[in-house]
């Protein structure tokens, strides 16, 4: 065997993902709002691309994203690299079209079949017509700013740095999370001085802020309400007994009768255990639906939320102007790349909308009972079932259903919500979804009344309803729903009885 270097020729085959294919796969997994940001970046990078609202139709020589008219395009065309013979041409004059949809209410009535699509346009308005949900965001000051504003006139100037440090250690719920001795050592001041500043902070609004535990927080609010008598003090010092429902022992310790104990518990229930949560924090993030589903006389109307998608246009007049001038070889190549990239993005966005509509249509078809009757009729469904039905790859369906929400008459749901595991029927009939079982568990507990249902009893009742389910599964689903055990619910019922 020779050890000398040499040159060999070998022939091999490999699957290579082109940049365009990688972009197409990336677009499938993005939500409408993420697509809007992606388009903004592409428009900034490519001078031949423009994004405009749906009503902007003053440029007939610009190519808008074609509208989705039917499902004749194969779902995996973009991945396979093939084209569709019936795909709309890019030079259609969309200025004369009037098919733009902003919501389900705009859908037409000319739909055939049990399942049909209204004009699910790949383009859309830039959002001017819809309500500005950000206007409802909480713009109030944070808890720290609120406390610092009160500390200015209330704290002596020499102690201002102590107050600022204490306020910085107060968490979002309003509790001081660091030992006072540690703060005193860190700042190099006497402990009694830190305690005095904290006592002043504990008089600030909201009442109870600056407490070191729940008992101190409730005590501060009781003092503010002038209800902190010796009986209330003993009750607050023994909150663990109250949590366990040991009312007889508490009445003996506080030396009160049933009526006084009920009155004190009512008073405690009116206090805020987390006073700091009233201020600041992250503003609530609204969820914008990517799809609309509505029932019409002709069947189910499914459309893309066009208000969150700007229309992408290819400015061919600008391309003609640039290509007509004197250019070197590198400039011509760059301009050709920009045009090819712009055309590809338009087609990729169009194909994305077609794929999403196709997947959503199959989901609605499989889960029609849910849309008609509710969560109790949700069927078990897997990604593979949908992929096989529409002749897509399972990974494509997974990307399409990620981070996307559908709005229907029953509320707003993530597309992943409709894929649930199966629970076998006790009588050997058709399997049911885990979500339907959870709904049945919640319904049983909501109507249990004074007789608390144990997990074993829930198993028996569910078996009677046709759900073949084990006790450990009932406990797991109950905990997932945020429902306490029978012991915890019985204790809560006992406390409610003394209101």
Coordinates of C-alpha atoms in Angstrom, one line a residue:
X1 CA 0.0 0.0 0.0
X2 CA 1.5 3.3 -1.1
X3 CA 1.8 6.1 1.4
X4 CA 2.5 8.8 -1.1
X5 CA -0.1 11.5 -1.7
X6 CA -2.2 11.2 -4.9
X7 CA -5.3 12.6 -6.6
X8 CA -8.5 10.4 -6.9
X9 CA -11.7 11.1 -8.8
X10 CA -14.9 9.9 -7.0
X11 CA -18.6 10.1 -7.9
X12 CA -21.1 10.5 -5.1
X13 CA -24.7 11.7 -4.5
X14 CA -25.8 14.0 -1.7
X15 CA -28.9 16.0 -0.7
X16 CA -28.1 19.7 -0.4
X17 CA -30.5 22.3 0.9
X18 CA -30.3 25.4 -1.2
X19 CA -30.6 28.8 0.5
X20 CA -34.0 29.2 -1.1
X21 CA -35.2 25.9 0.3
X22 CA -33.9 26.8 3.7
X23 CA -35.8 30.1 3.5
X24 CA -39.0 28.4 2.5
X25 CA -38.7 25.9 5.5
X26 CA -38.0 28.8 7.8
X27 CA -41.1 30.8 6.6
X28 CA -43.4 27.8 7.4
X29 CA -42.5 27.9 11.1
X30 CA -43.0 31.7 11.5
X31 CA -46.3 33.3 12.7
X32 CA -47.9 36.1 10.8
X33 CA -46.3 38.8 13.0
X34 CA -42.9 37.2 12.7
X35 CA -43.4 37.1 8.9
X36 CA -44.1 40.8 9.0
X37 CA -40.7 41.4 10.7
X38 CA -39.0 39.1 8.2
X39 CA -40.5 41.0 5.3
X40 CA -39.3 44.3 6.8
X41 CA -35.7 43.0 6.9
X42 CA -35.9 41.7 3.3
X43 CA -37.4 45.0 2.0
X44 CA -34.5 46.9 3.7
X45 CA -31.9 44.6 2.1
X46 CA -33.4 44.3 -1.4
X47 CA -34.2 47.5 -3.2
X48 CA -36.6 45.8 -5.6
X49 CA -38.9 44.7 -2.8
X50 CA -41.7 46.8 -1.4
X51 CA -44.3 46.2 1.3
X52 CA -47.6 48.0 1.1
X53 CA -51.1 47.8 2.4
X54 CA -53.8 45.9 0.6
X55 CA -55.4 49.1 -0.6
X56 CA -52.2 50.4 -2.3
X57 CA -52.9 49.6 -5.9
X58 CA -51.3 52.6 -7.7
X59 CA -48.4 50.6 -9.3
X60 CA -49.7 48.1 -11.9
X61 CA -46.1 47.2 -12.8
X62 CA -45.3 45.8 -9.4
X63 CA -45.9 42.2 -8.7
X64 CA -48.1 41.5 -5.6
X65 CA -48.3 38.2 -3.9
X66 CA -50.9 36.0 -5.7
X67 CA -54.1 35.3 -3.9
X68 CA -54.9 31.7 -2.8
X69 CA -57.9 30.7 -4.9
X70 CA -57.9 26.9 -4.5
X71 CA -56.0 23.9 -3.2
X72 CA -54.8 22.5 -6.5
X73 CA -51.1 23.3 -5.8
X74 CA -49.4 20.3 -4.2
X75 CA -48.5 20.9 -0.6
X76 CA -44.8 20.0 -0.9
X77 CA -44.2 21.8 -4.2
X78 CA -41.8 24.3 -2.7
X79 CA -39.8 21.7 -1.0
X80 CA -39.6 19.5 -4.1
X81 CA -38.8 22.4 -6.3
X82 CA -41.6 21.8 -8.8
X83 CA -44.1 24.4 -10.0
X84 CA -47.8 24.5 -10.5
X85 CA -49.3 24.9 -13.9
X86 CA -52.4 26.7 -12.6
X87 CA -50.4 29.2 -10.4
X88 CA -51.4 32.8 -11.0
X89 CA -49.0 34.7 -13.1
X90 CA -46.9 37.4 -11.5
X91 CA -48.0 40.1 -13.9
X92 CA -51.7 40.1 -13.1
X93 CA -53.1 43.5 -12.6
X94 CA -54.4 43.3 -9.0
X95 CA -55.6 46.9 -9.1
X96 CA -58.9 45.7 -10.5
X97 CA -59.4 42.9 -8.0
X98 CA -61.6 43.3 -4.9
X99 CA -61.0 40.1 -3.0
X100 CA -59.0 41.4 -0.1
X101 CA -60.2 40.0 3.3
X102 CA -59.6 41.7 6.6
X103 CA -61.7 39.3 8.7
X104 CA -64.1 36.4 8.6
X105 CA -67.0 38.8 8.3
X106 CA -65.7 39.9 4.9
X107 CA -65.9 36.4 3.5
X108 CA -67.9 35.7 0.4
X109 CA -70.8 33.2 0.2
X110 CA -69.8 31.4 -3.0
X111 CA -68.3 28.3 -1.5
X112 CA -68.9 24.8 -2.6
X113 CA -68.7 21.6 -0.5
X114 CA -68.7 21.0 3.2
X115 CA -65.2 22.5 3.5
X116 CA -64.2 25.5 1.5
X117 CA -62.0 28.5 1.7
X118 CA -62.8 32.1 1.4
X119 CA -60.3 34.4 -0.2
X120 CA -57.3 33.7 2.0
X121 CA -55.0 36.2 0.5
X122 CA -51.3 35.9 0.9
X123 CA -51.1 39.7 1.0
X124 CA -52.9 41.9 3.5
X125 CA -53.3 45.2 5.1
X126 CA -50.5 46.6 7.1
X127 CA -52.8 46.8 10.2
X128 CA -54.3 50.3 9.8
X129 CA -57.8 49.0 9.8
X130 CA -57.6 46.9 12.9
X131 CA -57.6 48.1 16.5
X132 CA -54.3 49.1 18.1
X133 CA -54.0 46.5 20.8
X134 CA -50.8 48.1 22.1
X135 CA -52.9 51.1 23.1
X136 CA -54.4 49.1 25.9
X137 CA -51.0 48.1 27.3
X138 CA -50.3 49.0 30.9
X139 CA -48.2 52.2 31.0
X140 CA -48.1 52.6 34.8
X141 CA -44.9 53.1 36.7
X142 CA -43.1 50.1 38.0
X143 CA -43.3 49.3 41.7
X144 CA -39.7 50.5 42.3
X145 CA -40.4 53.9 40.7
X146 CA -43.7 54.2 42.6
X147 CA -41.9 53.6 45.9
X148 CA -38.9 55.9 45.1
X149 CA -41.4 58.7 44.3
X150 CA -42.8 58.3 47.8
X151 CA -39.4 58.0 49.4
X152 CA -38.3 61.4 48.3
X153 CA -40.3 63.5 50.7
X154 CA -40.6 60.8 53.4
X155 CA -37.0 59.7 53.9
X156 CA -34.3 62.0 55.3
X157 CA -31.6 62.9 52.8
X158 CA -28.9 61.0 54.8
X159 CA -31.0 57.8 54.6
X160 CA -31.9 58.1 51.0
X161 CA -29.2 55.6 49.9
X162 CA -30.5 53.0 52.4
X163 CA -34.1 53.5 51.1
X164 CA -32.9 53.1 47.5
X165 CA -31.1 49.9 48.3
X166 CA -34.1 48.5 50.2
X167 CA -36.5 49.3 47.4
X168 CA -34.1 47.7 45.0
X169 CA -34.4 44.4 47.0
X170 CA -38.2 44.4 47.0
X171 CA -39.5 41.8 44.5
X172 CA -42.5 42.2 42.1
X173 CA -44.9 40.9 44.7
X174 CA -43.8 43.6 47.2
X175 CA -41.7 41.5 49.5
X176 CA -38.2 42.3 50.9
X177 CA -36.1 39.3 49.9
X178 CA -32.9 40.1 51.7
X179 CA -32.0 40.0 55.4
X180 CA -31.8 43.4 57.0
X181 CA -28.5 42.4 58.7
X182 CA -27.0 41.6 55.3
X183 CA -28.1 45.0 54.0
X184 CA -26.6 46.8 57.1
X185 CA -23.3 45.0 56.7
X186 CA -23.2 45.7 53.0
X187 CA -23.9 49.4 53.5
X188 CA -21.8 49.7 56.7
X189 CA -24.6 51.3 58.7
X190 CA -26.2 50.2 62.1
X191 CA -29.0 47.6 61.8
X192 CA -31.4 49.9 63.8
X193 CA -31.0 52.5 61.1
X194 CA -31.9 50.1 58.4
X195 CA -34.9 48.9 60.4
X196 CA -36.1 52.5 60.8
X197 CA -36.0 53.1 57.0
X198 CA -37.8 49.9 56.4
X199 CA -40.5 50.9 58.8
X200 CA -41.0 54.1 56.9
X201 CA -41.2 52.2 53.5
X202 CA -43.8 49.9 55.0
X203 CA -46.1 52.9 55.4
X204 CA -46.0 53.6 51.6
X205 CA -48.7 52.7 49.1
X206 CA -49.6 49.9 48.4
X207 CA -50.2 48.8 52.0
X208 CA -48.2 45.7 52.9
X209 CA -45.2 46.5 50.7
X210 CA -41.8 45.9 52.2
X211 CA -43.0 42.9 54.3
X212 CA -40.6 40.0 54.8
X213 CA -43.2 37.3 54.8
X214 CA -47.0 36.8 54.3
X215 CA -47.8 37.2 58.0
X216 CA -46.1 40.6 58.2
X217 CA -47.8 41.6 54.9
X218 CA -51.3 40.8 56.3
X219 CA -50.4 42.4 59.6
X220 CA -49.5 45.7 57.9
X221 CA -52.8 45.7 56.1
X222 CA -54.7 44.8 59.3
X223 CA -53.0 47.7 61.1
X224 CA -53.9 50.1 58.2
X225 CA -57.6 48.9 58.5
X226 CA -57.4 49.3 62.4
X227 CA -58.3 45.6 62.8
X228 CA -55.0 44.4 64.3
X229 CA -56.2 43.4 67.8
X230 CA -54.7 40.5 69.8
X231 CA -57.1 38.0 68.3
X232 CA -56.3 39.0 64.8
X233 CA -52.6 39.0 65.6
X234 CA -52.8 35.4 66.9
X235 CA -54.7 34.4 63.8
X236 CA -52.1 35.9 61.5
X237 CA -49.3 34.3 63.4
X238 CA -50.9 30.9 62.8
X239 CA -51.7 31.0 59.1
X240 CA -50.5 27.4 58.8
X241 CA -53.4 26.2 61.0
X242 CA -55.8 28.2 58.9
X243 CA -54.4 26.7 55.7
X244 CA -55.0 23.2 57.2
X245 CA -58.6 24.1 58.2
X246 CA -58.0 23.6 61.9
X247 CA -60.7 26.1 62.9
X248 CA -61.5 24.5 66.3
X249 CA -58.0 24.9 67.4
X250 CA -57.8 28.4 66.1
X251 CA -60.9 29.5 67.9
X252 CA -59.5 28.2 71.1
X253 CA -56.2 30.0 70.6
X254 CA -57.8 33.3 69.6
X255 CA -60.5 32.9 72.3
X256 CA -63.3 33.7 69.9
X257 CA -66.6 32.1 68.9
X258 CA -67.8 31.0 65.5
X259 CA -69.2 34.3 64.5
X260 CA -66.0 36.2 65.4
X261 CA -63.8 33.7 63.7
X262 CA -65.8 33.9 60.5
X263 CA -65.6 37.7 60.7
X264 CA -61.8 37.6 61.0
X265 CA -61.4 35.1 58.1
X266 CA -63.6 37.4 56.0
X267 CA -61.3 40.3 56.9
X268 CA -58.2 38.3 55.9
X269 CA -59.7 37.3 52.6
X270 CA -60.1 41.0 51.7
X271 CA -56.3 41.6 52.0
X272 CA -53.9 41.4 49.2
X273 CA -51.2 38.8 49.7
X274 CA -49.1 40.3 46.8
X275 CA -49.6 44.1 46.9
X276 CA -46.7 44.8 44.6
X277 CA -48.4 43.0 41.7
X278 CA -50.6 46.1 41.2
X279 CA -47.8 48.0 39.7
X280 CA -45.4 47.6 36.8
X281 CA -44.4 44.2 35.6
X282 CA -44.3 43.1 32.0
X283 CA -47.3 44.4 29.9
X284 CA -49.8 41.8 28.9
X285 CA -48.9 40.4 25.4
X286 CA -52.0 40.1 23.2
X287 CA -52.2 37.0 20.9
X288 CA -53.1 37.8 17.3
X289 CA -54.8 35.0 15.4
X290 CA -53.1 33.8 12.2
X291 CA -56.3 32.1 10.9
X292 CA -60.0 32.7 11.0
X293 CA -62.5 29.8 11.0
X294 CA -66.2 30.4 10.7
X295 CA -69.3 28.3 9.8
X296 CA -71.3 29.5 6.9
X297 CA -74.3 28.1 4.9
X298 CA -71.9 26.5 2.4
X299 CA -69.6 25.0 5.0
X300 CA -66.5 26.1 6.9
X301 CA -64.8 29.4 5.9
X302 CA -61.0 29.3 6.6
X303 CA -58.8 32.3 5.8
X304 CA -55.5 33.9 6.7
X305 CA -55.6 36.9 8.9
X306 CA -54.6 39.4 6.2
X307 CA -54.4 42.4 8.6
X308 CA -51.1 41.1 9.9
X309 CA -49.4 40.5 6.5
X310 CA -48.2 43.3 4.3
X311 CA -48.4 42.7 0.6
X312 CA -45.0 42.1 -1.0
X313 CA -44.4 43.8 -4.3
X314 CA -41.6 43.5 -6.8
X315 CA -40.9 47.0 -8.3
X316 CA -40.2 46.1 -12.0
X317 CA -40.1 49.7 -13.1
X318 CA -37.2 50.4 -10.8
X319 CA -35.5 47.2 -12.0
X320 CA -35.9 48.4 -15.6
X321 CA -34.6 51.8 -14.7
X322 CA -31.5 50.4 -13.0
X323 CA -30.8 47.8 -15.7
X324 CA -31.0 50.3 -18.5
X325 CA -28.0 52.4 -17.3
X326 CA -24.3 51.8 -17.7
X327 CA -23.3 49.0 -15.4
X328 CA -20.3 46.8 -14.9
X329 CA -20.4 43.0 -14.7
X330 CA -20.6 42.9 -10.9
X331 CA -23.5 45.4 -10.8
X332 CA -25.5 43.5 -13.3
X333 CA -25.0 40.2 -11.4
X334 CA -26.0 41.9 -8.1
X335 CA -29.2 43.3 -9.7
X336 CA -30.1 39.9 -11.2
X337 CA -29.7 38.3 -7.8
X338 CA -31.9 40.9 -6.2
X339 CA -34.6 40.3 -8.8
X340 CA -34.4 36.5 -8.4
X341 CA -34.5 36.8 -4.6
X342 CA -37.5 39.1 -4.8
X343 CA -39.4 36.7 -7.1
X344 CA -38.6 33.8 -5.0
X345 CA -39.8 35.5 -1.8
X346 CA -43.1 36.4 -3.4
X347 CA -43.6 32.8 -4.5
X348 CA -42.4 31.4 -1.2
X349 CA -44.9 33.6 0.7
X350 CA -47.7 32.5 -1.6
X351 CA -46.8 28.8 -1.1
X352 CA -46.7 29.3 2.6
X353 CA -50.2 30.6 2.7
X354 CA -51.4 27.7 0.5
X355 CA -49.8 25.2 2.8
X356 CA -51.2 26.8 6.0
X357 CA -54.7 26.8 4.5
X358 CA -54.4 23.2 3.4
X359 CA -53.3 22.1 6.9
X360 CA -55.9 24.2 8.6
X361 CA -58.6 22.8 6.3
X362 CA -57.7 19.2 7.2
X363 CA -57.6 20.1 10.9
X364 CA -61.1 21.6 10.8
X365 CA -62.3 18.5 8.8
X366 CA -60.9 16.1 11.4
X367 CA -62.1 18.2 14.4
X368 CA -65.4 19.4 13.1
X369 CA -67.2 18.0 16.1
X370 CA -65.2 20.3 18.3
X371 CA -66.1 23.4 16.3
X372 CA -69.8 22.4 16.5
X373 CA -70.2 20.9 20.0
X374 CA -67.1 21.9 22.1
X375 CA -64.1 20.4 23.7
X376 CA -65.9 17.3 24.9
X377 CA -66.0 16.1 21.3
X378 CA -62.4 16.7 20.5
X379 CA -61.0 13.7 18.7
X380 CA -57.5 12.2 19.1
X381 CA -55.3 13.5 16.3
X382 CA -51.6 13.2 15.3
X383 CA -49.4 15.1 13.0
X384 CA -49.0 11.9 10.9
X385 CA -52.8 11.6 10.3
X386 CA -52.9 15.1 8.9
X387 CA -49.8 14.7 6.9
X388 CA -51.0 11.5 5.3
X389 CA -54.4 13.0 4.5
X390 CA -52.9 16.0 2.6
X391 CA -49.9 14.1 1.3
X392 CA -47.3 16.2 3.1
X393 CA -44.3 15.3 5.2
X394 CA -45.0 15.2 9.0
X395 CA -42.3 17.7 9.7
X396 CA -44.0 20.2 7.3
X397 CA -47.2 19.9 9.3
X398 CA -45.3 20.4 12.5
X399 CA -43.7 23.6 11.2
X400 CA -47.1 24.9 9.9
X401 CA -48.8 24.4 13.2
X402 CA -46.0 25.9 15.4
X403 CA -46.7 29.4 16.9
X404 CA -49.9 29.9 15.0
X405 CA -53.4 30.6 16.4
X406 CA -56.8 30.1 15.0
X407 CA -59.8 32.2 16.0
X408 CA -63.2 30.6 15.9
X409 CA -66.6 30.9 17.5
X410 CA -65.4 29.0 20.6
X411 CA -62.4 31.2 21.2
X412 CA -58.7 31.5 20.3
X413 CA -56.7 28.3 20.1
X414 CA -53.2 27.3 19.1
X415 CA -53.1 24.9 16.2
X416 CA -51.1 22.5 18.3
X417 CA -54.1 22.3 20.7
X418 CA -56.0 20.1 18.2
X419 CA -53.4 17.4 18.3
X420 CA -54.1 15.3 21.4
X421 CA -53.3 11.8 22.6
X422 CA -55.9 9.0 22.6
X423 CA -57.7 7.5 25.6
X424 CA -59.3 4.2 24.9
X425 CA -63.0 3.8 25.4
X426 CA -64.2 1.5 28.3
X427 CA -66.8 -0.1 26.1
X428 CA -64.4 -0.8 23.2
X429 CA -65.8 2.1 21.1
X430 CA -63.9 4.9 19.4
X431 CA -61.1 6.4 21.4
X432 CA -61.4 9.9 22.8
X433 CA -58.8 12.7 23.2
X434 CA -57.0 13.6 26.4
X435 CA -58.5 17.1 26.2
X436 CA -62.0 15.6 26.3
X437 CA -61.1 13.6 29.4
X438 CA -59.7 16.8 31.1
X439 CA -62.9 18.6 30.2
X440 CA -65.0 15.8 31.8
X441 CA -62.8 15.8 35.0
X442 CA -63.3 19.6 35.3
X443 CA -67.1 19.3 34.8
X444 CA -67.4 16.6 37.5
X445 CA -65.3 18.6 40.0
X446 CA -67.2 21.8 39.3
X447 CA -70.5 20.1 40.1
X448 CA -69.3 18.0 43.1
X449 CA -71.0 20.3 45.6
X450 CA -70.5 19.5 49.3
X451 CA -69.6 15.9 48.6
X452 CA -66.0 16.0 47.5
X453 CA -65.0 13.5 44.9
X454 CA -61.8 11.5 45.4
X455 CA -59.6 10.4 42.5
X456 CA -61.0 6.8 42.9
X457 CA -64.6 8.1 42.6
X458 CA -63.6 10.2 39.6
X459 CA -62.2 7.0 38.0
X460 CA -65.5 5.3 38.5
X461 CA -67.6 8.2 37.2
X462 CA -65.3 8.5 34.1
X463 CA -65.6 4.7 33.5
X464 CA -69.3 5.1 33.6
X465 CA -69.0 7.8 30.9
X466 CA -67.0 5.4 28.7
X467 CA -63.5 6.6 29.5
X468 CA -61.1 3.8 30.3
X469 CA -58.6 5.6 32.5
X470 CA -56.4 4.8 35.5
X471 CA -56.3 6.6 38.8
X472 CA -52.8 7.9 38.2
X473 CA -53.9 9.4 34.9
X474 CA -56.8 11.1 36.6
X475 CA -54.4 12.6 39.2
X476 CA -52.1 13.8 36.4
X477 CA -54.8 15.5 34.4
X478 CA -56.3 17.0 37.6
X479 CA -53.0 18.5 38.5
X480 CA -52.5 19.8 34.9
X481 CA -55.8 21.6 35.2
X482 CA -54.6 23.3 38.4
X483 CA -57.2 21.5 40.6
X484 CA -56.2 20.4 44.1
X485 CA -56.7 17.0 45.6
X486 CA -59.8 16.0 47.4
X487 CA -58.2 16.8 50.7
X488 CA -57.3 20.3 49.6
X489 CA -60.7 20.9 48.1
X490 CA -62.5 19.7 51.3
X491 CA -60.3 22.1 53.3
X492 CA -61.2 25.0 51.0
X493 CA -64.9 24.1 51.3
X494 CA -64.6 24.2 55.1
X495 CA -63.0 27.7 54.9
X496 CA -65.8 28.9 52.5
X497 CA -68.4 27.7 55.0
X498 CA -67.2 30.3 57.6
X499 CA -67.4 33.3 55.3

